[in-house]
Coordinates of C-alpha atoms in Angstrom, one line a residue:
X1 CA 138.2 125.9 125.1
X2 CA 138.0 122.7 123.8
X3 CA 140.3 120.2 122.4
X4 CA 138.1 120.3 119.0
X5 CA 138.4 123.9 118.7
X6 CA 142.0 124.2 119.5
X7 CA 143.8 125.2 116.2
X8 CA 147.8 125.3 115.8
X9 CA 151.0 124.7 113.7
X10 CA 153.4 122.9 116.7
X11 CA 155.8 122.7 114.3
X12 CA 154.0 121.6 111.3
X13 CA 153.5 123.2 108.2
X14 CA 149.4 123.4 108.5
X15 CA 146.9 123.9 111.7
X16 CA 146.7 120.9 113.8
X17 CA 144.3 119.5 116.3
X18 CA 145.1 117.5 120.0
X19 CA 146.5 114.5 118.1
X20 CA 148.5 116.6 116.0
X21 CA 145.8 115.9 112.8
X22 CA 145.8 118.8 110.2
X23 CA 142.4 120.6 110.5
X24 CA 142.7 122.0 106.8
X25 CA 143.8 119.9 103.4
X26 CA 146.3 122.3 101.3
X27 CA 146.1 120.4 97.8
X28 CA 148.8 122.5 96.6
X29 CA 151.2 122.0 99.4
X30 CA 153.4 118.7 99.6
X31 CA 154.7 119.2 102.6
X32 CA 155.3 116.8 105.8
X33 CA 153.8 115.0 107.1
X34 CA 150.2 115.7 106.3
X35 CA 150.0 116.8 102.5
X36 CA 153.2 114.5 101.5
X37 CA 151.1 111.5 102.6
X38 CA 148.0 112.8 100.9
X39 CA 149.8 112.9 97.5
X40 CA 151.3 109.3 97.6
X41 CA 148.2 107.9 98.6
X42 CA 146.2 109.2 95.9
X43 CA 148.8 108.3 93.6
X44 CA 150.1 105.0 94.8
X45 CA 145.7 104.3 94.4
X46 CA 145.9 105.6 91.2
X47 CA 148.6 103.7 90.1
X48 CA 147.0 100.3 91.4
X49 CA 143.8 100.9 89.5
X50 CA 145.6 101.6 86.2
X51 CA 147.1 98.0 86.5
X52 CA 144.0 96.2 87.4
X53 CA 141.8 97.8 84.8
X54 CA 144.6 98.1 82.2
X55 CA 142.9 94.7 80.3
X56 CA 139.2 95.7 79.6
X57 CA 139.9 98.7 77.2
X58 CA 142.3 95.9 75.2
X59 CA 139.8 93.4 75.1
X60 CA 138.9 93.3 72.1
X61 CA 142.5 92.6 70.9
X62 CA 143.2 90.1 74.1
X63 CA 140.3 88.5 73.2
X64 CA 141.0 87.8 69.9
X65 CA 144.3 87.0 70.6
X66 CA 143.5 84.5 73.5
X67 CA 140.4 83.0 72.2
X68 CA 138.4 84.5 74.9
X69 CA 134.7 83.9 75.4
X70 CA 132.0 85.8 76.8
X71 CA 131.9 83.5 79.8
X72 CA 135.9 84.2 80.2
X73 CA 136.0 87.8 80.3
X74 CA 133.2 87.9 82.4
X75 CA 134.9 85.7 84.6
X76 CA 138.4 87.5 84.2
X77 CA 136.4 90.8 85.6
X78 CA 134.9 89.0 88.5
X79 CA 138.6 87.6 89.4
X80 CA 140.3 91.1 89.0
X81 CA 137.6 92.3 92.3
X82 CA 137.2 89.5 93.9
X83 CA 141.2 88.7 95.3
X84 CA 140.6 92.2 97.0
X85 CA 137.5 91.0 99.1
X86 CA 139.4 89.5 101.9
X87 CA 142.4 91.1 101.2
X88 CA 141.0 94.7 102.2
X89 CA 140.3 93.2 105.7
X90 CA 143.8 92.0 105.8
X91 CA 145.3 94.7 104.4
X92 CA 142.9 96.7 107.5
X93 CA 144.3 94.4 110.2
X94 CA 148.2 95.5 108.7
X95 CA 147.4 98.9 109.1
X96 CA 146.5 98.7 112.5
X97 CA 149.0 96.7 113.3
X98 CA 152.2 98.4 111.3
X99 CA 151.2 101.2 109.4
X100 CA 149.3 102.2 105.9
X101 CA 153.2 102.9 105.0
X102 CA 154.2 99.1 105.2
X103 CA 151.4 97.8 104.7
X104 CA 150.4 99.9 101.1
X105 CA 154.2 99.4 99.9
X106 CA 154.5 95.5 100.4
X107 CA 151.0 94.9 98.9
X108 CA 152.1 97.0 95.9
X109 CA 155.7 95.4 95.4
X110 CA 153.9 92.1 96.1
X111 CA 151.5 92.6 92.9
X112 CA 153.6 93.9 90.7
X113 CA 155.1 90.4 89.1
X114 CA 151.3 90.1 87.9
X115 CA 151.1 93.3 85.9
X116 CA 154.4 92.3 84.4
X117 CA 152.8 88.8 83.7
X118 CA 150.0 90.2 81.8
X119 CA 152.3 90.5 79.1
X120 CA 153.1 86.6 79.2
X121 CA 149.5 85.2 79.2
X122 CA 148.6 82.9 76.5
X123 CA 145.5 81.1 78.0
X124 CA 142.3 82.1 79.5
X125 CA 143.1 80.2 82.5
X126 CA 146.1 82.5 82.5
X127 CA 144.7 85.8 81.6
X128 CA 142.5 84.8 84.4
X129 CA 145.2 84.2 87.0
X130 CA 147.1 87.7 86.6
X131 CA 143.8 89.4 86.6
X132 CA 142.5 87.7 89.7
X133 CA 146.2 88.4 91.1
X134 CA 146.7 92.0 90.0
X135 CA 143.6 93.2 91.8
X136 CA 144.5 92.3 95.2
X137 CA 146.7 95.9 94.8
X138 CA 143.2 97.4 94.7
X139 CA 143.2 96.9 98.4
X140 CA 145.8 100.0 99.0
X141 CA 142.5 101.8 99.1
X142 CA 141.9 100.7 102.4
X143 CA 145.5 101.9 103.6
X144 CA 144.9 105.4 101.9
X145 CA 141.8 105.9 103.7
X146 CA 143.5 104.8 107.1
X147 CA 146.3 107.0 106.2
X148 CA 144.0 110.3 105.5
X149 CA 141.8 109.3 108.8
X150 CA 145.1 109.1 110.7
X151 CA 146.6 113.0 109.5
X152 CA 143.5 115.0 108.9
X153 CA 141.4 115.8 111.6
X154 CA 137.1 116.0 111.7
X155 CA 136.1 118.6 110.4
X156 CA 138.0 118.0 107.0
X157 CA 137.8 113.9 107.1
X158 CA 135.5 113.5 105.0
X159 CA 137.1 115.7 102.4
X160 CA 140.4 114.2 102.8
X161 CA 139.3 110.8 102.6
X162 CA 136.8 111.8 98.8
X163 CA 139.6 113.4 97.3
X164 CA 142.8 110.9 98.3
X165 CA 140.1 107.7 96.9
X166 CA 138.9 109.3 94.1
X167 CA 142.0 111.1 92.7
X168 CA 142.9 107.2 93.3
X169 CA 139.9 106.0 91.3
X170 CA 140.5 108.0 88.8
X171 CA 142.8 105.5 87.4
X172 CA 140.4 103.5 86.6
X173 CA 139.1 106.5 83.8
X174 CA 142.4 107.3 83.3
X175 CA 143.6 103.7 82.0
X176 CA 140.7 103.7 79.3
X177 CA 142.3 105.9 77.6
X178 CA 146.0 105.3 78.4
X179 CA 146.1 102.1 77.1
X180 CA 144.5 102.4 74.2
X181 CA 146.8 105.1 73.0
X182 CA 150.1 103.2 74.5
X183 CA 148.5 99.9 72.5
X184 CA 148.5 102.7 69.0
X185 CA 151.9 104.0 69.8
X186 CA 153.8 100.8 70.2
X187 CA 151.8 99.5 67.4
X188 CA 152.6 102.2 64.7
X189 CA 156.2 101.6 65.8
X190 CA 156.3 98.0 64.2
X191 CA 154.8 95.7 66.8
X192 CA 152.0 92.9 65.1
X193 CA 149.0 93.9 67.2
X194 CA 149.5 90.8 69.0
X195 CA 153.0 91.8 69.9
X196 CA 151.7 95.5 70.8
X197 CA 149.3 95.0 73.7
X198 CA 151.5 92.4 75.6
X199 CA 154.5 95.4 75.7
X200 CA 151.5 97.6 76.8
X201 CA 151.4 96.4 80.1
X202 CA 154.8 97.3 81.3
X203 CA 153.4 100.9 81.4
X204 CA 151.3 100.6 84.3
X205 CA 154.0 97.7 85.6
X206 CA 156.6 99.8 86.0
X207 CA 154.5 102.9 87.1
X208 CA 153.4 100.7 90.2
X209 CA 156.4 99.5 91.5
X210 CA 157.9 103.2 91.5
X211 CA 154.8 104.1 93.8
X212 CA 156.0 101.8 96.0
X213 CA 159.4 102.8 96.6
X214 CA 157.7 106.3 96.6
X215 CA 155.4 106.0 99.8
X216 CA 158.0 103.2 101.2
X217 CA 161.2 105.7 101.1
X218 CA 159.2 109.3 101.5
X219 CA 155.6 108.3 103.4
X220 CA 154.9 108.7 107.4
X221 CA 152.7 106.8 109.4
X222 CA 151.7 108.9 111.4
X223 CA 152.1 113.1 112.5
X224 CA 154.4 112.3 114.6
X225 CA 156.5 109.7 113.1
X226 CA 156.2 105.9 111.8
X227 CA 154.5 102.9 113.9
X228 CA 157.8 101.6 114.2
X229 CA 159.5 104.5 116.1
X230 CA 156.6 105.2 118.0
X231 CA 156.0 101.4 119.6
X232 CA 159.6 101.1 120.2
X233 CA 159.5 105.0 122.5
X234 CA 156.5 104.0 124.2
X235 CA 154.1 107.0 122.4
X236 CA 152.1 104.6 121.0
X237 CA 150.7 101.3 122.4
X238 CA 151.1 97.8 120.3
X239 CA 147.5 96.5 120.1
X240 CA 146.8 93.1 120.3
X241 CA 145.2 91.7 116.9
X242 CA 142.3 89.4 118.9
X243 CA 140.9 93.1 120.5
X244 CA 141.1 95.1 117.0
X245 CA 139.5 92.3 115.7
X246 CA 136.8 91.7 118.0
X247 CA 135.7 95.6 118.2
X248 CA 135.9 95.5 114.2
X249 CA 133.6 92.6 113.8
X250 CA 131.5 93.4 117.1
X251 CA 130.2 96.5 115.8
X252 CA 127.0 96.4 113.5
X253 CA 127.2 100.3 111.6
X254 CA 130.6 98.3 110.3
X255 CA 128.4 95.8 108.2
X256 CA 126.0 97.6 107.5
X257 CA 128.0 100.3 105.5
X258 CA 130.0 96.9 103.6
X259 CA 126.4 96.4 102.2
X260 CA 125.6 100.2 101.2
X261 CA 129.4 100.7 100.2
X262 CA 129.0 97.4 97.7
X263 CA 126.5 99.3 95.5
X264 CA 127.7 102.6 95.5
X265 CA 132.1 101.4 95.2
X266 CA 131.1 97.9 93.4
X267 CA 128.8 99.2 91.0
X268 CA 131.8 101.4 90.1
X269 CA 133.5 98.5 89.8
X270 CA 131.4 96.9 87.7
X271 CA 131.3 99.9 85.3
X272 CA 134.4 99.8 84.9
X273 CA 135.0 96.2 83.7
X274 CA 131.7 96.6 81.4
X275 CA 131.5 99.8 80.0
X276 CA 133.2 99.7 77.3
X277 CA 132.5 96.4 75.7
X278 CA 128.8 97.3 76.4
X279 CA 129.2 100.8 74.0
X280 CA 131.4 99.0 71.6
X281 CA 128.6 96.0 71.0
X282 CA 125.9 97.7 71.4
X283 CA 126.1 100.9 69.7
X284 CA 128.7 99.6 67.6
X285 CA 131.6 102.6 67.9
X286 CA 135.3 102.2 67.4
X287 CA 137.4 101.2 70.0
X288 CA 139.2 104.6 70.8
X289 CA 135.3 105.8 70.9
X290 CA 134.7 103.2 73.5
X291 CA 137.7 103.8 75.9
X292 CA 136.6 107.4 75.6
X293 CA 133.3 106.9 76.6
X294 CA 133.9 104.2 79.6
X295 CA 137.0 107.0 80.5
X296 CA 134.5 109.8 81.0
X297 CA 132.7 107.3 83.5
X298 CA 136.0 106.7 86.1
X299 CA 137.4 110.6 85.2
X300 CA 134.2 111.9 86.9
X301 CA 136.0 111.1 90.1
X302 CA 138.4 113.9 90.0
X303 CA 135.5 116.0 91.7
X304 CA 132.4 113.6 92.3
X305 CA 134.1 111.4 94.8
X306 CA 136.1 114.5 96.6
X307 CA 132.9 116.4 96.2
X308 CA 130.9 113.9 98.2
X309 CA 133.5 114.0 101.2
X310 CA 133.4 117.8 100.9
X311 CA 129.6 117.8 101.3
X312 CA 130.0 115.0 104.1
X313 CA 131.6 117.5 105.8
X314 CA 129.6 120.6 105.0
X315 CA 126.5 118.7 106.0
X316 CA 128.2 117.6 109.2
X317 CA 129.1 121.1 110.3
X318 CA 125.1 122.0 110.6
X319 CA 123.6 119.2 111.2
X320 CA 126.4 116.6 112.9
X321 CA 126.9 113.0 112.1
X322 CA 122.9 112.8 111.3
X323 CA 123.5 115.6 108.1
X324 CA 125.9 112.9 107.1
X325 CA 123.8 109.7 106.9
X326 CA 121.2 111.6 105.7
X327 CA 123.3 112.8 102.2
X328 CA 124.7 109.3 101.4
X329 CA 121.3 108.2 102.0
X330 CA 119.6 110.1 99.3
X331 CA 122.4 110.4 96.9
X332 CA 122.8 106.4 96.8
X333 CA 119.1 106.1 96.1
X334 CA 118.9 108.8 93.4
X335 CA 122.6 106.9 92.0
X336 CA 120.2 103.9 92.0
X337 CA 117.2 105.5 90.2
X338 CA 119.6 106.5 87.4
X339 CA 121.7 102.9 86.7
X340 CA 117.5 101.9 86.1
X341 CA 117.4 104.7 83.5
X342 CA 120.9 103.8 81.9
X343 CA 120.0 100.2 81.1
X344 CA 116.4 101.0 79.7
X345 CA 117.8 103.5 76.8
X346 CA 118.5 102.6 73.8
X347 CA 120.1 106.3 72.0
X348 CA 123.8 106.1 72.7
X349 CA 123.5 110.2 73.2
X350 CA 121.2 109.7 76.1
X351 CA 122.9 106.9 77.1
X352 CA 126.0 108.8 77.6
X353 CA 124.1 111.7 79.3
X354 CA 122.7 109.8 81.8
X355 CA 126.0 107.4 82.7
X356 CA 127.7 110.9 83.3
X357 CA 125.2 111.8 85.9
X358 CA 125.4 108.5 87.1
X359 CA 129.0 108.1 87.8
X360 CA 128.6 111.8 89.7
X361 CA 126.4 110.1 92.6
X362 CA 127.2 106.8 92.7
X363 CA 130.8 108.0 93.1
X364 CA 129.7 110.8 95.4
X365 CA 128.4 108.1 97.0
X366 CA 131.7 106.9 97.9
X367 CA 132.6 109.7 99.3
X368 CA 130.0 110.5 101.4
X369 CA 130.3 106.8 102.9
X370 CA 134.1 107.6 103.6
X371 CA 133.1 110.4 105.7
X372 CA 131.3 108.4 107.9
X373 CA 133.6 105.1 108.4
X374 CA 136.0 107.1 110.8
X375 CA 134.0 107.9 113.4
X376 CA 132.5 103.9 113.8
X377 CA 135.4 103.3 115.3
X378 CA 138.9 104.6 117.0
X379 CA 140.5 101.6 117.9
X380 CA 139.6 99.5 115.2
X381 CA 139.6 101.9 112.0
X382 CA 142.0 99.7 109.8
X383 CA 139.6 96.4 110.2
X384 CA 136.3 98.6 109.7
X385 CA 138.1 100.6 106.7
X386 CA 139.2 97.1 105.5
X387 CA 135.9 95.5 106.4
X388 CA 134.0 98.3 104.9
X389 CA 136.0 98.3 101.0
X390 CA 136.1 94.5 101.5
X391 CA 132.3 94.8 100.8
X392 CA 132.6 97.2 97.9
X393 CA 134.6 94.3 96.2
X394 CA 132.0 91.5 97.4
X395 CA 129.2 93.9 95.6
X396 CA 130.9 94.2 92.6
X397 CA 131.5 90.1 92.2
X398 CA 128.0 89.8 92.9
X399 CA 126.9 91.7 90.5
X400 CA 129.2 90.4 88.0
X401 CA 128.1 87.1 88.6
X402 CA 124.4 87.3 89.1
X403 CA 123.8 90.0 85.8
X404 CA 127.2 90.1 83.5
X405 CA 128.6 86.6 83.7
X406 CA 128.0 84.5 80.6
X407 CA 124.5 85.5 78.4
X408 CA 121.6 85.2 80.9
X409 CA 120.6 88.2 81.0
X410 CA 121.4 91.6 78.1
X411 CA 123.8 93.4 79.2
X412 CA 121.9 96.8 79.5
X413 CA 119.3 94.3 81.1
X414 CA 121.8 93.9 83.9
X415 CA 122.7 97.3 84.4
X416 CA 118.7 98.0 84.7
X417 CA 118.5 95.3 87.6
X418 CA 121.7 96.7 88.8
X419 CA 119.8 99.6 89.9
X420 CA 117.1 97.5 91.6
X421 CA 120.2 96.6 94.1
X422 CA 121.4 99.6 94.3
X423 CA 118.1 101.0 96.1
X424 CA 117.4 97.8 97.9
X425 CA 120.7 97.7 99.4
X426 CA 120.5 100.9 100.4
X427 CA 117.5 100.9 102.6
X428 CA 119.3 99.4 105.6
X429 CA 120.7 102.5 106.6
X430 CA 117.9 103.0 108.0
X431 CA 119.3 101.5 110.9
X432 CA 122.6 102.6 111.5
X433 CA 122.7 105.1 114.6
X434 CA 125.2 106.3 117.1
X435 CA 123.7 107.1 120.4
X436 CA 125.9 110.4 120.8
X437 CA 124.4 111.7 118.0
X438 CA 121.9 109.7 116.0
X439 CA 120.6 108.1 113.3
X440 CA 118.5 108.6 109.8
X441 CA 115.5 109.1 111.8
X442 CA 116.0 109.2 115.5
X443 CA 118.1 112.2 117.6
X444 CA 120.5 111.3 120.3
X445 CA 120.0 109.1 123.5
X446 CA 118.2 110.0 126.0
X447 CA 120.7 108.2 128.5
X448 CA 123.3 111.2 128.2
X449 CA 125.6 109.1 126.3
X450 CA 128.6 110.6 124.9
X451 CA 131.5 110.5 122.5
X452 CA 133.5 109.3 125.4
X453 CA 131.3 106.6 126.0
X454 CA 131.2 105.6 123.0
X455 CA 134.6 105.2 121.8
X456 CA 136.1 104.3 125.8
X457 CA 133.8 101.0 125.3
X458 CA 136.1 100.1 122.8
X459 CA 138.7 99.3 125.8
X460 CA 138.5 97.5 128.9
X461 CA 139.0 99.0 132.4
X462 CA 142.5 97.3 133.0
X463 CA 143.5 99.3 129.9
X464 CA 142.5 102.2 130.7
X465 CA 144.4 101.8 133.4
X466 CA 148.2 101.1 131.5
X467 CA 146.8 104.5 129.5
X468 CA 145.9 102.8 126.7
X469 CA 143.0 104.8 125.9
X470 CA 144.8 108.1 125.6
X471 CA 144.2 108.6 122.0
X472 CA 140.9 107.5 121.6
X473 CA 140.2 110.1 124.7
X474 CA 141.6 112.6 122.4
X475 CA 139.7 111.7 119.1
X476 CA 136.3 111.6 121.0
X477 CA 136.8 115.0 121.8
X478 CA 137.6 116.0 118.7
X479 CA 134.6 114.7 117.2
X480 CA 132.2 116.2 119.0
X481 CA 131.9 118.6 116.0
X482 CA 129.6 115.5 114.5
X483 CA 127.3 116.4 117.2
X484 CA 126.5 119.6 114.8
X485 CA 125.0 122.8 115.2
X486 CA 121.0 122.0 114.6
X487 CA 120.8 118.6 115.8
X488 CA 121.0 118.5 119.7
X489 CA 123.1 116.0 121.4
X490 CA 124.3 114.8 125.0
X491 CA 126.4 117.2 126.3
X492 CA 130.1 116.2 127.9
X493 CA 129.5 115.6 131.5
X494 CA 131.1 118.1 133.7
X495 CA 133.7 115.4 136.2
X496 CA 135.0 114.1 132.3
X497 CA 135.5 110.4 131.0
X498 CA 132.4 108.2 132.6
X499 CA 133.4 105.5 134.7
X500 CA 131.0 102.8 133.0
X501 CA 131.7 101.4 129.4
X502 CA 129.3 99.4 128.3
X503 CA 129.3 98.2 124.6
X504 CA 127.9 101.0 123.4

C-alpha cells in the first residue's frame, strides 16, 4: 500500500497520513493539534482584517473630521496593502525558519500599537502612517496557509487552506458592518461624532492582541510538536535561509501564481477599500446602506473562498494537479468578465447583483490558487506562500494607483478596466506545468519524471546524505494523488528515490 493511501489516528484525534497530516478537516472539532490550529488561524486572520479595513466604512466621518481629500484616502488605501507586499515574504522566510506559531503571534503583537493609534490620528500624514502600519498584520495570511499546508494532508489541502483564508477574509465583510454599528452605539451614548469613531477603534485593537496570545499560548507548529522542540531533538532539520531562499525564488510556477493571485486576492483588496465610498457617491445611499452593501461583498467568503479549495480538491481527485489549474483558470477569467460588467451599470439593483456574483469567483479564485501553492514546493512553502500573497498585495497597490488614486479616471470606470487586468493577468498560466503531472495544456513528461524527482531537486546530494530530505521523501509520496485518476502520469519507479536531481 502506499504512503498516500495509508489512513490512521496514531494518537490523534482525526486520520493521519505518513507525516502525521490529518487527511479529513472536522470544522466542528477543536481538537489538537490539527483542528485547534485551524480555528486560530482563521480567527487570528479574521481579526487582522477587521483592523486593517476598520477605516473605510468610517470614512465619511474621518474624512470630515481630518480634512481628507480624494487623493488622501486613496492613498491611505494603497498604504494599508502595500506594507504587506514585502512583509508576506518575510513573514514566509519566518515560518520556515521558526514556525507560523511565532512568526503569526509577533507580527500581530507587533501591529497592534497602530490599531490603537488610529484613535490618535489628527492629520492625513498620520491617518496615513497607522493605515500603512496596521496592514503589515495582513501578512498572517501567509502563516495561516503555511500552518494549514503543514497539518492537513493532499487530498483535503486545498479545502483546508479556502476555508482557514476565507473565514480569515471574512473580516474584511465583517468590519463593514461592525464598525458602523460600534461608531452608532458609542455615539448614542454621548460621544460628539468626532469623539465616537476615534473610541471605535479599540474594538478591533483589543480583539487582535487577544488573538495573539490565543495562537501564542494554545497553537502548534507542527503534528508533532513546535519548531522549537523538534530542532533542538534532532526530528527536524534547521534549514539554512540562503537554500529556502534560493529554491523559493528559483522556481518560476512561484511568480507566476504572485501575478494570477494579484487579480484574484488584490482585486479583493481593492474592493474592499472602495466599495463603499463608490455606493455611497454614486448611488447616493446612507452610510449604514453602504457598509451593508460593501459587507455583503467580503461576507461571501464564508463559502466562496472555502468553496474554491473544496473544488480544488474535488477536481484534483479526477483529474490530478491538471483538474486544478484548469478550475482557477476559468473561474479567474469569468471573475474578470464580471468586474467589466460591474463598472459598466449604472442601476444600483443590478449593480449589487452582479458584485455578489463577483465576489463568489474572484474569491473562489483565491481558493482555488491556494490549492495549488503547496505542491510548488516542499522545502520552500513559507517563501512561495509569502512570495505568492506578497503579489496579491502588489496587485491591489497597482490597481489602486493606476485606476482609484486621485480623479483620473470614474470610479466605476476603474472597476471596468480592473477587469481588463483581471483577464490579461490571468492568461499566463498558461505556462505553469509540473512535469510529474502537467500543465493547462500539456500531460506529463515523457522522461518518467516523478514526484520524487521533483521535490528531491530541491536538495543537494550531500543532504540527502545527513537525511535531510526525509520529509520531502514523504510529502512526494503523498502527493501522488495530484497525479489523478483520468490524467495519466509517470509512474514511481520500481528501485524508489532516482539517483539524479536535476532542477526540475
Amino acid at each position: 500500500m502506499n504512503i498516500s493511501q495509508t489512513e490512521n489516528n496514531e494518537g490523534f484525534s482525526t486520520p493521519v497520513d505518513s507525516e502525521h497530516k490529518a487527511t479529513k478537516l472536522r470544522i466542528h472539532s477543536v481538537a489538537a493539534p490539527h483542528m485547534r490550529a485551524f480555528h486560530l488561524s482563521w480567527i487570528s486572520f479574521f481579526a487582522c482584517f477587521v483592523s486593517t479595513f476598520a477605516a473605510p466604512p468610517l470614512i465619511p466621518l474621518i474624512r470630515d473630521n481630518l480634512n481628507l481629500t480624494s487623493t488622501d484616502i486613496g492613498n491611505a488605501g494603497i498604504a494599508a496593502v502595500s506594507g504587506a507586499v514585502f512583509a508576506r515574504i518575510v513573514m514566509g522566510t519566518l515560518c520556515d525558519l521558526f514556525g507560523p506559531r511565532v512568526a503569526s503571534a509577533a507580527l500581530m503583537l507587533l501591529t497592534a500599537p497602530a490599531v490603537y493609534c488610529s484613535a490618535i490620528a489628527n492629520s492625513p500624514a498620520s491617518f496615513l502612517l497607522v493605515r500603512f502600519f496596521t496592514g503589515f498584520s495582513l501578512s498572517t495570511f501567509v502563516s495561516t496557509q503555511y500552518w494549514m499546508s503543514s497539518m492537513f494532508s493532499a487530498p483535503v489541502v486545498g479545502t483546508a487552506n479556502g476555508v482557514a483564508a476565507g473565514w480569515g477574509n471574512l473580516g474584511g465583510g465583517a468590519t463593514q458592518l461592525i464598525m458602523p454599528y460600534v461608531f452608532t452605539l458609542i455615539h448614542s451614548i454621548g460621544s460628539t461624532k468626532f469623539t465616537a469613531w476615534r473610541i471605535a477603534f479599540f474594538v478591533p485593537a483589543v480583539f487582535q492582541t487577544l488573538s495573539a496570545y490565543s495562537v501564542f499560548f494554545l497553537g502548534q507548529d507542527l503534528p508533532d510538536g513546535n519548531f522549537s522542540k523538534l530542532q533542538k531533538s534532532g526530528d527536524k532539520h534547521k534549514d539554512k535561509f540562503s537554500q529556502v531562499l534560493y529554491q523559493a525564488i528559483t522556481n518560476y510556477r512561484g511568480w507566476i501564481l504572485a501575478l494570477t493571485y494579484g487579480y484574484c486576492f488584490g482585486v479583493e483588496l481593492t474592493v474592499d477599500n472602495i466599495i463603499a465610498q463608490y455606493f455611497y457617491d454614486r448611488f447616493h445611499v446612507n452610510l449604514h446602506t453602504a457598509g451593508i452593501i460593501a459587507a455583503s461583498f467580503g461576507l461571501a467568503n464564508i463559502f466562496s473562498r472555502p468553496l474554491g479549495g473544496y473544488i480544488s480538491d474535488v477536481m484534483a481527485t479526477r483529474f490530478g494537479m491538471r483538474g486544478r489549474l484548469w478550475t482557477l483558470f476559468l473561474v479567474q477569467i469569468i471573475g474578470g468578465l464580471l468586474c467589466v460588467l460591474l463598472g459598466r451599470l449604472g442601476s444600483l439593483s443590478a449593480s449589487i447583483t452582479v458584485m455578489l456574483v463577483f465576489s463568489v469567483f474572484v474569491q473562489a479564485a483565491c481558493g482555488l490558487t491556494y490549492g495549488v501553492v503547496p505542491f510548488v514546493s516542499r522545502r520552500s512553502l513559507g517563501v512561495i506562500s509569502g512570495l505568492i500573497g506578497g503579489g496579491g498585495n502588489v496587485g491591489a497597490v497597482l490597481t489602486q494607483v493606476i485606476f482609484f488614486r486621485g480623479s483620473r479616471y470614474k470610479t466605476e470606470t476603474g472597476i471596468t478596466l480592473m477587469g481588463v487586468m483581471i483577464i490579461c493577468c490571468t492568461l499566463p498560466m498558461m505556462f505553469i506545468y509540473f512535469p510529474q503531472w502537467g500543465g493547462l495544456f500539456w500531460g506529463a513528461s515523457s522522461k518518467g519524471i516523478t514526484e520524487e524527482n521533483y521535490y528531491m531537486s530541491e536538495w543537494t546530494q550531500e543532504e540527502q546524505q545527513k537525511g535531510f530530505h526525509k520529509a520531502s521523501l514523504k510529502f512526494a509520496n503523498n502527493s501522488k494523488g495530484e497525479r489523478g485518476k483520468r490524467v495519466a502520469s509517470a509512474p514511481t519507479p520500481s528501485e524508489g528515490t532516482p539517483d539524479s536531481y536535476g532542477h526540475v
